[in-house]
Amino acid sequence: MRLSKFFIPFICSVSGIVHAACSSDDGTRFLATAGDTCTAAQPTYTFSINVGGTIDARDVGTVLNITAPNITSTNPTGSGSPYALTTSTDAIINVSGNFTGNVNGLNGRVIAVFNPSTVNIAGDAILNHTGSQGAGIQLFGADANLTINGTTTVTATTGTTGADGMRLTGTSEFGGDVVVNVANYITGISASSESAQFLSNLTLTADSMRNGGLNNTGATVTVAGNLTIDTRNTVNDGDQVHAINATGGILTVNGMSTLTTESIDSHGIVLSGANTAVGLEDIASSIATQGDDAHGIFFSSTAGIVAIGQSATSLTGPIVANSGEIITNGANANGIDLSTATVGVTVDNNGAITSNNGFAILGSSQDDTVNLIAGTVTGDINLGDGSDTLNYTGGAINGQLNGGDGVSSADGMVDTLNYDGLTITAPDMMNWELTNVINGANVTFANDFETETLTTDSASTAVLADALTITGDVVNDGTINMQSGTATGTATIDGNLTGSGTLAISIDVGADIADVLTVTGDSTSASIAIHPNPISAVPATGNDVLVATVDGTTAAGDFTLPNGTTMQTINGVTYELVLVGNNWFLRANGTPTSNSPAAIPSTSVWALLAAMLVMMFAAMAAMVMTTTRTTATTARRFR
């Protein structure tokens, strides 16, 4: 059997001598005082007392050893602060077997450990609180120590006002599974200083507890096994019954955590302390909320850490790192809500976030950063005011990406969306001043969008769907791929085009058509290499083919063909890229033809053939006229 460091071996009384500081062991009240070592051997103790315990050890040096294998202590009718078992003033109680405690009275505690003192229970503990207010277990100070090596069950559900499960201000250790079932008061478990160690599983059910299930204000709390918290609100309408409410301290759960809340405004985790951390380390950990306005994680800390499905120890706040699962179902219930944070917060997602009726992630008015690394996000992301950044490197999203504060940087807020190294069809997006396709990303833009500037770097590709319009400037140092496969595609940049990248298009030189890019602004200072890719081997007609239109200022050199040239052979005919007015054409041998926008004299093969035909018909006409004249002259001679 595992014993606490606070457990002191029994010291039996000398045979035949009864110390005056040890009360009679008659099954009523047992009181040990005055620094003596006492032994209590009865299986049952029942006594009603206020501000005191049925089993009670007091004074420096007092040790009370309880030897029965199964002991029950009951304080049945106390009217103010009744206890079933209590120590104070540096006394120690050692229970060698299992302990059952019952309290029925106002503000009672089943186990009360005052500062400084110690209680050690070697077996199991069953603690029942049937009165109003108070707690199943309370430690009253930093030097209050409690160890229960077996399982622990705390029930406090029947009082008209209810009671708390555990109030841990001190050092506590629970060796076996812990089950806490409480209702109608303040907190399921509160930990305010020192440490609480749950060496196995912890299960907590809290009904109508206004501060929620587990409330940490400054302790180091560790759960080595699984953590299960289920909260609801059936009595105190309007109270928030969060699963975890952390305003200080560190909570670490090594096993799987399952947090469920069922009521309005009842969040999975609330983090509001500046130096607070919650780490639910098992990747199978999950948060599920059912009520309206019940967020999965509500983060209002200035430097806190929440980690789901991973350790919090290596992270630097303020951050929410999710590798587990977060699901919210109620109206306006957000998966991760940063709206009240007073500093910018980082969100890393490798897991699953689903908000069925709210935002998957709602940002603050500060400069937030969201990193979509892996996993799935279902629901919109809205980052609110501030200069926010969203780095999309992996995973999938079913929802809108919203920078939050408009698309103009004139307000001083610049939101940046980075598609970084992934191949994806871009989701619906809005309110991003900067949109970047970088580090080998290949992004298909299927819907019209607005941004101040879209940038592609030299390793990346932006694929533009047919008839797409980008409202904003484009800096293309990578590839813009318009290849429709039919050579009938169009795309519009409603802004300026610069950069030194590539424009890939489909072309059909047998039908004189190609995909066409329209730029409503300027293309000055650009050096875009057009890559025309034929969709068939049909012989070229040799007619001009329109490939780009620039409504603003454009000049020679703004567009070229591959490798900076202006000539390319397509299906046996050499074409030259030429600028006519504001239109860029591919022209056979660099000459204009009948479908050119301007009538320019031509020396093409087709023009020469036409000229020869004209000359031939003219000669034939002249011969006919000469023959006619000769015939007429001969006729006159023979009249």
XYZ file of C-alpha atoms in Angstrom:
639
model
C 0.000 0.000 0.000
C 1.289 3.436 -0.942
C 1.631 5.849 1.999
C 1.952 9.620 1.940
C 5.041 11.397 3.122
C 2.789 12.795 5.835
C 1.757 9.374 7.155
C 3.155 8.731 10.654
C 3.284 5.162 12.015
C 0.883 4.362 14.803
C 2.248 4.735 18.338
C 0.125 2.697 20.717
C -0.688 3.837 24.223
C 1.058 2.067 27.054
C -1.110 -0.834 28.264
C -3.356 0.122 31.099
C -2.675 3.859 30.843
C -5.349 6.219 29.465
C -4.187 9.681 28.558
C -6.466 12.467 29.614
C -5.990 14.154 26.220
C -7.601 11.187 24.421
C -11.377 10.985 24.822
C -13.233 7.786 25.591
C -13.456 5.511 22.567
C -17.188 4.896 22.862
C -18.402 5.518 19.302
C -19.633 9.052 19.965
C -17.130 11.887 19.610
C -13.410 11.178 19.637
C -11.274 14.227 20.513
C -7.472 14.078 20.681
C -5.567 17.090 22.078
C -2.518 18.310 23.997
C 0.156 16.702 21.826
C -0.688 13.130 22.787
C -0.861 10.083 20.540
C -4.303 8.474 20.631
C -5.911 5.407 19.112
C -9.542 5.133 17.988
C -10.710 1.613 17.171
C -14.488 1.781 16.887
C -16.053 1.201 13.424
C -18.671 3.932 13.900
C -18.644 7.398 15.463
C -21.763 9.579 15.607
C -21.985 12.971 17.253
C -23.602 16.338 16.516
C -21.395 19.370 17.054
C -20.970 22.808 15.526
C -17.553 24.241 14.613
C -15.989 20.931 15.427
C -15.663 17.351 14.321
C -17.080 14.015 15.329
C -13.483 12.844 14.988
C -11.215 15.732 15.947
C -7.445 16.072 16.528
C -5.983 19.357 17.793
C -2.780 20.911 19.127
C 0.865 20.637 18.147
C 2.200 17.096 18.271
C -1.185 15.401 18.576
C -1.453 12.176 16.568
C -4.729 10.273 16.223
C -4.474 6.751 14.789
C -7.762 5.206 13.616
C -7.339 1.460 13.365
C -10.671 -0.054 12.314
C -10.547 -1.454 8.767
C -13.764 0.371 7.916
C -14.790 3.446 9.857
C -17.847 5.679 9.554
C -18.035 9.128 11.128
C -21.300 11.054 11.122
C -22.121 14.605 12.244
C -25.851 14.411 11.680
C -27.571 17.616 12.795
C -25.045 20.413 13.123
C -26.479 23.888 12.588
C -23.177 25.630 11.787
C -19.856 24.252 10.476
C -20.169 20.610 11.509
C -17.339 18.270 10.487
C -17.123 14.478 10.325
C -13.301 14.448 10.570
C -11.030 17.430 11.252
C -7.507 18.365 12.304
C -6.001 21.688 13.361
C -2.959 23.322 14.936
C -0.373 20.940 13.523
C -2.176 17.749 14.546
C -2.170 14.545 12.466
C -4.886 11.933 11.832
C -3.923 8.556 10.322
C -6.726 6.279 9.087
C -5.410 2.784 8.407
C -8.470 1.497 6.520
C -11.433 2.863 4.603
C -13.293 5.968 5.748
C -16.921 6.977 5.278
C -17.933 10.467 6.407
C -21.418 11.949 6.632
C -22.347 15.548 7.385
C -25.782 17.104 7.538
C -25.737 20.733 8.556
C -25.234 24.309 7.419
C -21.754 25.043 6.071
C -20.496 21.593 7.020
C -17.365 19.813 5.802
C -16.987 16.057 5.754
C -13.188 16.409 5.997
C -11.759 19.712 7.258
C -7.969 20.091 7.437
C -6.905 23.342 9.073
C -3.534 25.006 8.619
C -1.144 23.531 9.630
C -2.236 19.908 10.009
C -2.415 16.590 8.184
C -4.910 13.829 7.388
C -3.778 10.497 5.865
C -6.298 7.845 4.750
C -4.716 4.590 3.621
C -7.884 3.121 2.074
C -10.921 4.469 0.265
C -12.962 7.507 1.230
C -16.714 7.952 0.763
C -17.808 11.461 1.699
C -21.479 12.467 1.828
C -22.671 16.025 2.412
C -26.431 16.343 2.797
C -26.633 19.842 4.246
C -26.429 23.282 2.684
C -23.222 25.112 1.767
C -19.803 23.966 2.905
C -17.844 21.228 1.100
C -17.061 17.556 1.022
C -13.339 18.315 1.549
C -11.720 21.585 2.579
C -8.055 22.396 3.169
C -7.705 25.693 5.017
C -4.177 26.832 4.194
C -0.854 26.283 2.490
C 0.312 23.847 5.180
C -2.893 21.831 5.263
C -2.134 18.349 3.923
C -4.445 15.543 2.798
C -3.595 12.133 1.355
C -6.144 9.506 0.346
C -4.444 6.448 -1.120
C -7.579 4.633 -2.267
C -10.566 5.795 -4.253
C -12.469 8.920 -3.268
C -16.163 9.599 -3.773
C -17.700 12.953 -2.835
C -21.453 13.455 -3.058
C -23.128 16.755 -2.229
C -26.384 16.986 -4.151
C -29.304 16.940 -1.726
C -29.074 20.234 0.186
C -31.470 23.048 -0.651
C -28.487 25.263 -1.395
C -26.034 22.456 -2.066
C -22.335 22.297 -1.294
C -18.972 22.298 -3.021
C -17.104 19.099 -3.702
C -13.529 20.042 -2.775
C -11.851 23.261 -1.673
C -8.130 22.609 -1.969
C -5.986 25.343 -0.413
C -2.991 23.289 0.576
C -1.354 20.045 -0.535
C -3.491 17.062 -1.471
C -2.868 13.711 -3.079
C -5.450 11.169 -4.261
C -4.065 7.767 -5.143
C -7.143 6.102 -6.616
C -10.014 7.169 -8.827
C -11.883 10.262 -7.666
C -15.583 10.812 -8.331
C -17.230 14.123 -7.367
C -20.969 14.655 -7.794
C -22.235 18.051 -6.607
C -25.164 20.399 -7.169
C -26.686 23.786 -6.395
C -23.786 25.745 -4.950
C -20.503 27.279 -6.164
C -17.764 24.947 -7.427
C -17.234 21.260 -7.991
C -13.526 21.458 -7.181
C -11.650 24.662 -6.353
C -7.861 24.757 -6.050
C -6.298 28.014 -4.919
C -2.722 27.341 -3.819
C -0.026 24.699 -3.446
C -0.719 21.410 -5.245
C -3.422 18.843 -5.873
C -2.375 15.528 -7.380
C -4.893 13.066 -8.755
C -2.807 9.967 -9.464
C -5.587 8.140 -11.288
C -8.842 9.228 -12.945
C -10.989 12.210 -11.967
C -14.706 12.331 -12.783
C -16.719 15.428 -11.895
C -20.425 16.088 -12.397
C -21.610 19.587 -11.491
C -25.229 20.732 -11.665
C -25.979 24.425 -11.227
C -22.586 25.260 -9.700
C -22.149 28.934 -10.457
C -18.345 28.835 -10.743
C -18.377 25.632 -12.728
C -16.805 22.241 -12.447
C -13.082 22.704 -11.760
C -11.976 26.187 -10.691
C -8.229 26.809 -10.444
C -7.149 30.151 -9.033
C -3.498 29.452 -8.301
C -2.625 25.828 -7.595
C -0.630 23.240 -9.486
C -3.187 20.557 -10.314
C -2.178 17.282 -11.951
C -4.438 14.472 -13.143
C -2.371 11.441 -14.136
C -5.317 9.502 -15.551
C -8.420 10.575 -17.427
C -10.449 13.690 -16.650
C -14.203 13.716 -17.224
C -16.271 16.815 -16.416
C -19.983 17.153 -17.156
C -21.791 20.348 -16.167
C -25.346 21.550 -16.545
C -27.628 24.173 -15.049
C -31.060 23.003 -13.949
C -31.646 25.311 -10.959
C -29.863 28.674 -11.068
C -31.090 30.065 -14.352
C -28.522 32.397 -15.910
C -25.513 31.059 -13.999
C -22.520 29.980 -16.032
C -21.466 26.416 -15.296
C -18.126 26.056 -17.066
C -16.267 22.767 -17.121
C -12.909 24.407 -16.271
C -12.528 27.969 -14.989
C -8.850 28.919 -14.731
C -7.856 32.295 -13.347
C -4.428 31.180 -12.120
C -2.161 28.214 -11.596
C -1.408 25.241 -13.825
C -3.691 22.310 -14.667
C -2.122 19.295 -16.369
C -4.011 16.172 -17.409
C -1.915 13.302 -18.720
C -4.797 11.060 -19.748
C -7.782 11.655 -21.979
C -9.972 14.634 -21.066
C -13.678 14.808 -21.888
C -15.363 18.123 -21.080
C -19.104 18.514 -21.643
C -21.343 21.464 -20.797
C -25.073 21.460 -21.387
C -26.329 24.942 -20.459
C -26.392 28.502 -21.767
C -23.177 30.549 -21.365
C -21.385 27.471 -20.025
C -17.973 27.202 -21.675
C -15.670 24.219 -21.893
C -12.621 26.147 -20.678
C -12.449 29.736 -19.438
C -8.927 31.150 -19.161
C -8.551 34.620 -17.654
C -5.362 34.570 -15.596
C -2.163 36.230 -16.804
C 0.112 33.324 -15.891
C -2.336 30.484 -16.199
C -2.020 27.217 -18.094
C -4.386 24.374 -18.921
C -2.838 21.356 -20.643
C -5.061 18.431 -21.617
C -2.306 16.305 -23.079
C -3.959 13.254 -24.616
C -4.700 13.678 -28.330
C -8.122 12.046 -27.818
C -9.198 14.907 -25.523
C -12.399 16.722 -26.434
C -14.653 19.642 -25.514
C -18.363 19.671 -26.363
C -20.875 22.392 -25.470
C -24.626 22.321 -26.073
C -25.971 25.660 -24.846
C -26.341 29.005 -26.607
C -23.319 31.307 -26.214
C -21.390 28.360 -24.755
C -17.908 28.517 -26.269
C -15.481 25.629 -26.421
C -12.606 27.809 -25.187
C -13.190 31.346 -23.920
C -9.773 33.013 -23.716
C -9.447 36.424 -22.083
C -5.983 36.042 -20.587
C -3.021 38.339 -21.142
C -0.404 35.588 -21.187
C -2.153 32.284 -20.588
C -1.863 28.907 -22.298
C -4.512 26.381 -23.314
C -3.332 23.157 -24.928
C -5.764 20.450 -26.060
C -4.272 17.135 -27.134
C -0.734 18.261 -26.398
C 1.489 19.442 -23.581
C 1.406 23.047 -22.413
C 4.865 22.985 -20.867
C 6.781 23.880 -24.044
C 4.443 26.671 -25.119
C 4.725 30.414 -24.585
C 1.503 32.332 -24.154
C -0.794 33.803 -24.937
C -1.712 30.780 -27.038
C -4.447 28.243 -27.693
C -3.005 25.044 -29.210
C -5.539 22.431 -30.278
C -4.711 18.896 -31.343
C -7.902 17.434 -29.898
C -11.555 18.067 -30.733
C -13.778 21.065 -29.987
C -17.500 21.007 -30.840
C -20.088 23.691 -30.082
C -23.764 23.322 -30.942
C -25.702 26.252 -29.477
C -26.522 29.583 -31.114
C -23.588 32.026 -31.080
C -21.408 29.353 -29.498
C -17.860 29.714 -30.832
C -15.243 27.003 -30.929
C -12.454 29.329 -29.758
C -13.460 32.825 -28.606
C -10.735 35.457 -28.118
C -13.088 38.430 -28.242
C -12.259 39.825 -24.783
C -8.496 39.200 -24.863
C -6.500 42.377 -24.165
C -3.392 41.211 -26.063
C -2.928 39.401 -29.340
C -3.347 35.624 -29.054
C -1.902 32.827 -31.189
C -4.105 29.890 -32.178
C -2.455 26.722 -33.502
C -4.810 24.091 -34.878
C -3.783 20.504 -35.571
C -7.077 18.982 -34.460
C -10.780 19.429 -35.142
C -12.838 22.557 -34.449
C -16.548 22.471 -35.268
C -18.983 25.281 -34.569
C -22.424 24.423 -35.845
C -24.047 27.775 -35.058
C -21.209 30.215 -34.325
C -17.658 31.007 -35.378
C -15.060 28.285 -35.364
C -12.565 30.956 -34.250
C -13.478 34.511 -33.219
C -10.589 36.927 -32.816
C -10.024 39.893 -30.532
C -9.475 43.580 -31.271
C -5.735 42.968 -30.870
C -3.206 41.508 -33.332
C -4.066 37.807 -33.386
C -2.317 34.999 -35.278
C -4.039 31.811 -36.422
C -1.973 28.895 -37.734
C -3.969 26.223 -39.549
C -1.458 23.379 -39.567
C -3.498 20.171 -39.852
C -6.900 18.799 -38.918
C -10.259 20.286 -39.847
C -12.135 23.490 -39.157
C -15.904 23.602 -39.684
C -17.371 27.079 -39.360
C -16.203 30.583 -40.176
C -13.026 32.218 -38.884
C -13.446 35.934 -38.102
C -10.405 37.649 -36.616
C -12.042 40.977 -35.769
C -10.176 44.259 -35.485
C -6.406 44.550 -35.297
C -3.617 43.593 -37.709
C -4.202 39.863 -37.807
C -2.372 37.045 -39.582
C -3.702 33.694 -40.740
C -1.092 31.153 -41.861
C -2.694 28.296 -43.755
C -0.155 25.466 -44.084
C -2.348 22.360 -43.887
C -5.657 20.824 -42.985
C -9.109 21.577 -44.339
C -11.654 24.296 -43.665
C -15.357 24.345 -44.384
C -16.181 27.979 -43.788
C -15.141 31.541 -44.547
C -11.793 33.166 -43.773
C -12.525 36.725 -42.627
C -9.771 39.172 -41.666
C -12.404 41.075 -39.763
C -12.107 44.839 -40.129
C -12.500 45.678 -43.815
C -10.179 45.417 -46.774
C -8.514 48.834 -46.603
C -5.277 49.507 -44.735
C -6.262 53.168 -44.402
C -7.578 52.383 -40.903
C -4.070 51.324 -39.851
C -5.033 47.658 -39.543
C -3.453 45.290 -42.055
C -4.692 41.703 -42.124
C -2.526 39.093 -43.839
C -3.627 35.735 -45.242
C -0.771 33.381 -46.157
C -1.366 30.249 -48.204
C 1.889 28.595 -47.276
C 3.212 25.512 -49.052
C -0.092 23.680 -49.554
C -2.248 22.665 -52.510
C -5.830 23.711 -51.960
C -8.932 25.333 -53.357
C -9.243 28.587 -51.462
C -12.323 28.891 -49.255
C -14.559 31.926 -49.369
C -12.563 34.858 -47.998
C -12.964 38.543 -47.280
C -11.357 41.525 -45.523
C -7.711 40.640 -46.156
C -5.456 43.531 -47.076
C -2.623 41.147 -48.051
C -3.147 37.717 -49.590
C 0.054 35.751 -50.213
C 0.637 32.467 -52.047
C 4.076 31.397 -50.862
C 6.614 28.606 -50.343
C 5.472 26.317 -53.123
C 1.743 26.696 -52.551
C -0.704 25.885 -55.351
C -3.996 27.635 -54.664
C -7.086 27.521 -56.858
C -9.248 30.626 -56.528
C -12.746 29.568 -57.575
C -14.673 32.623 -56.382
C -14.291 36.369 -56.880
C -12.497 38.063 -54.006
C -11.186 41.441 -52.910
C -7.795 42.192 -51.419
C -5.480 45.164 -51.500
C -2.664 42.988 -52.868
C -2.388 39.375 -54.000
C 1.208 38.166 -54.149
C 2.672 34.945 -55.527
C 6.301 34.143 -54.801
C 8.670 32.492 -57.283
C 7.829 28.944 -56.157
C 4.046 29.256 -56.017
C 1.000 29.163 -58.283
C -2.349 30.912 -58.212
C -4.920 29.083 -60.346
C -7.715 31.388 -61.547
C -11.094 29.889 -62.380
C -12.926 30.967 -65.516
C -14.506 34.434 -65.320
C -12.820 35.132 -61.956
C -12.368 38.735 -60.830
C -9.700 39.783 -58.339
C -10.450 43.224 -56.961
C -7.072 44.607 -55.978
C -3.489 44.701 -57.179
C -1.534 41.575 -58.124
C 2.213 41.077 -57.699
C 3.004 37.921 -59.637
C 6.511 36.594 -59.111
C 5.333 33.003 -59.417
C 2.699 31.608 -61.769
C -0.826 32.694 -62.564
C -2.456 29.690 -64.183
C -5.514 30.483 -66.318
C -5.418 27.322 -68.442
C -9.058 26.513 -69.065
C -8.471 23.596 -71.440
C -10.909 25.194 -73.904
C -8.978 28.406 -74.670
C -12.122 30.384 -73.873
C -11.364 31.329 -70.278
C -11.234 34.856 -68.918
C -9.967 36.449 -65.721
C -9.912 40.050 -64.554
C -7.498 41.858 -62.269
C -9.434 44.918 -61.159
C -6.269 46.756 -60.227
C -2.619 46.879 -61.265
C -0.373 43.991 -62.306
C 3.343 43.856 -61.509
C 5.945 41.173 -60.959
C 8.270 38.990 -62.975
C 6.386 35.707 -62.980
C 4.479 33.595 -65.474
C 1.002 33.683 -66.995
C -0.047 30.235 -68.236
C -2.916 30.146 -70.751
C -4.580 27.714 -73.136
C -4.544 28.569 -76.852
C -6.202 27.150 -79.986
C -4.342 28.542 -83.011
C -6.669 26.626 -85.318
C -9.623 28.648 -84.047
C -7.735 31.912 -83.269
C -8.728 31.873 -79.572
C -6.974 31.819 -76.190
C -7.633 32.449 -72.514
C -7.603 36.215 -71.992
C -6.405 38.191 -68.963
C -7.861 41.663 -68.459
C -6.107 44.226 -66.253
C -8.229 47.281 -65.483
C -5.273 49.203 -64.074
C -1.648 49.436 -65.244
C 0.976 46.810 -66.022
C 3.947 49.154 -65.932
C 7.127 47.752 -64.397
C 5.815 44.223 -64.924
C 7.711 41.531 -66.770
C 5.203 38.713 -67.105
C 6.133 35.763 -69.315
C 3.069 34.387 -71.109
C 3.185 30.605 -71.613
C 0.635 29.719 -74.325
C -0.130 25.988 -74.218
C -1.929 24.646 -77.331
C -4.959 22.474 -76.646
C -4.749 20.653 -80.010
C -2.419 19.994 -82.964
C -4.779 21.589 -85.500
C -2.741 23.586 -88.047
C -2.499 27.266 -87.216
C -4.540 29.716 -89.291
C -1.908 32.387 -88.896
C -4.458 34.937 -87.662
C -3.904 37.143 -84.608
C -4.865 35.734 -81.199
C -5.748 38.070 -78.298
C -4.120 37.025 -74.984
C -4.272 40.090 -72.695
C -5.901 43.505 -72.385
C -4.661 46.332 -70.163
C -7.099 49.209 -69.714
C -4.502 51.446 -68.086
C -0.895 52.062 -69.023
C 1.027 49.232 -70.655
C 4.216 49.185 -72.652
C 6.601 46.916 -74.516
C 8.263 44.512 -72.133
C 5.390 44.331 -69.662
C 4.580 40.947 -71.233
C 6.928 38.545 -72.994
C 6.920 34.956 -74.143
C 8.930 32.264 -72.290
C 12.556 33.068 -71.511
C 11.975 36.742 -72.170
C 11.603 36.318 -75.934
C 8.834 37.678 -78.139
C 8.667 34.768 -80.617
C 7.292 31.225 -80.269
C 6.406 28.501 -82.747
C 3.001 26.938 -82.215
C 1.737 24.095 -84.451
C 4.236 24.926 -87.163
C 3.679 28.689 -87.277
C 5.917 31.214 -85.560
C 4.052 33.819 -83.554
C 5.260 37.101 -82.145
C 3.829 38.803 -79.074
C 2.879 42.322 -80.123
C 1.147 45.266 -78.482
C -1.568 46.955 -80.507
C -3.136 49.819 -78.601
C -3.879 48.318 -75.170
C -4.199 44.762 -76.442
C -1.557 42.059 -76.512
C -1.741 39.663 -79.499
C 0.110 36.642 -80.742
C 0.723 37.414 -84.419
C 1.989 35.022 -87.088
C 5.454 36.119 -88.236
C 4.839 39.383 -86.484
C 2.448 40.719 -89.226
C -1.125 42.024 -88.910
C -4.071 40.225 -90.505
C -7.668 40.969 -91.359
C -8.907 40.520 -87.795
C -6.366 42.987 -86.367
C -7.804 46.036 -84.635
C -5.966 48.432 -87.009
C -5.681 48.306 -90.838
C -1.926 48.107 -91.259
C -0.345 47.221 -94.687
C 0.642 43.600 -94.726
C 3.346 41.569 -96.455
C 2.203 38.206 -95.161
C 1.898 35.162 -97.433
C -1.866 35.438 -97.528
C -1.645 39.104 -98.540
C 0.795 38.292 -101.388
C -1.521 35.585 -102.677
C -4.399 38.025 -102.645
C -2.358 40.595 -104.565
C -1.379 38.029 -107.207
C -5.018 37.059 -107.676
C -5.974 40.690 -108.125
C -3.230 41.155 -110.758
C -4.279 37.980 -112.577
C -7.914 39.055 -112.754
C -6.847 42.501 -113.924
C -4.770 41.000 -116.761
C -7.623 38.731 -117.810
C -10.001 41.683 -117.807
C -7.569 43.637 -120.020
C -7.344 40.730 -122.498
C -11.126 40.487 -122.692
C -11.420 44.202 -123.390
C -8.771 44.011 -126.156
C -10.530 41.088 -127.825
C -13.829 42.924 -127.727
C -12.361 46.013 -129.423
C -10.743 43.936 -132.199
C -13.993 42.156 -132.975
C -15.869 45.430 -133.190
C -13.304 46.975 -135.629
C -13.434 43.957 -137.960
C -17.204 44.092 -138.136
C -17.198 47.712 -139.264
C -14.810 46.902 -142.123
C -17.173 44.380 -143.662
C -20.318 46.475 -143.597
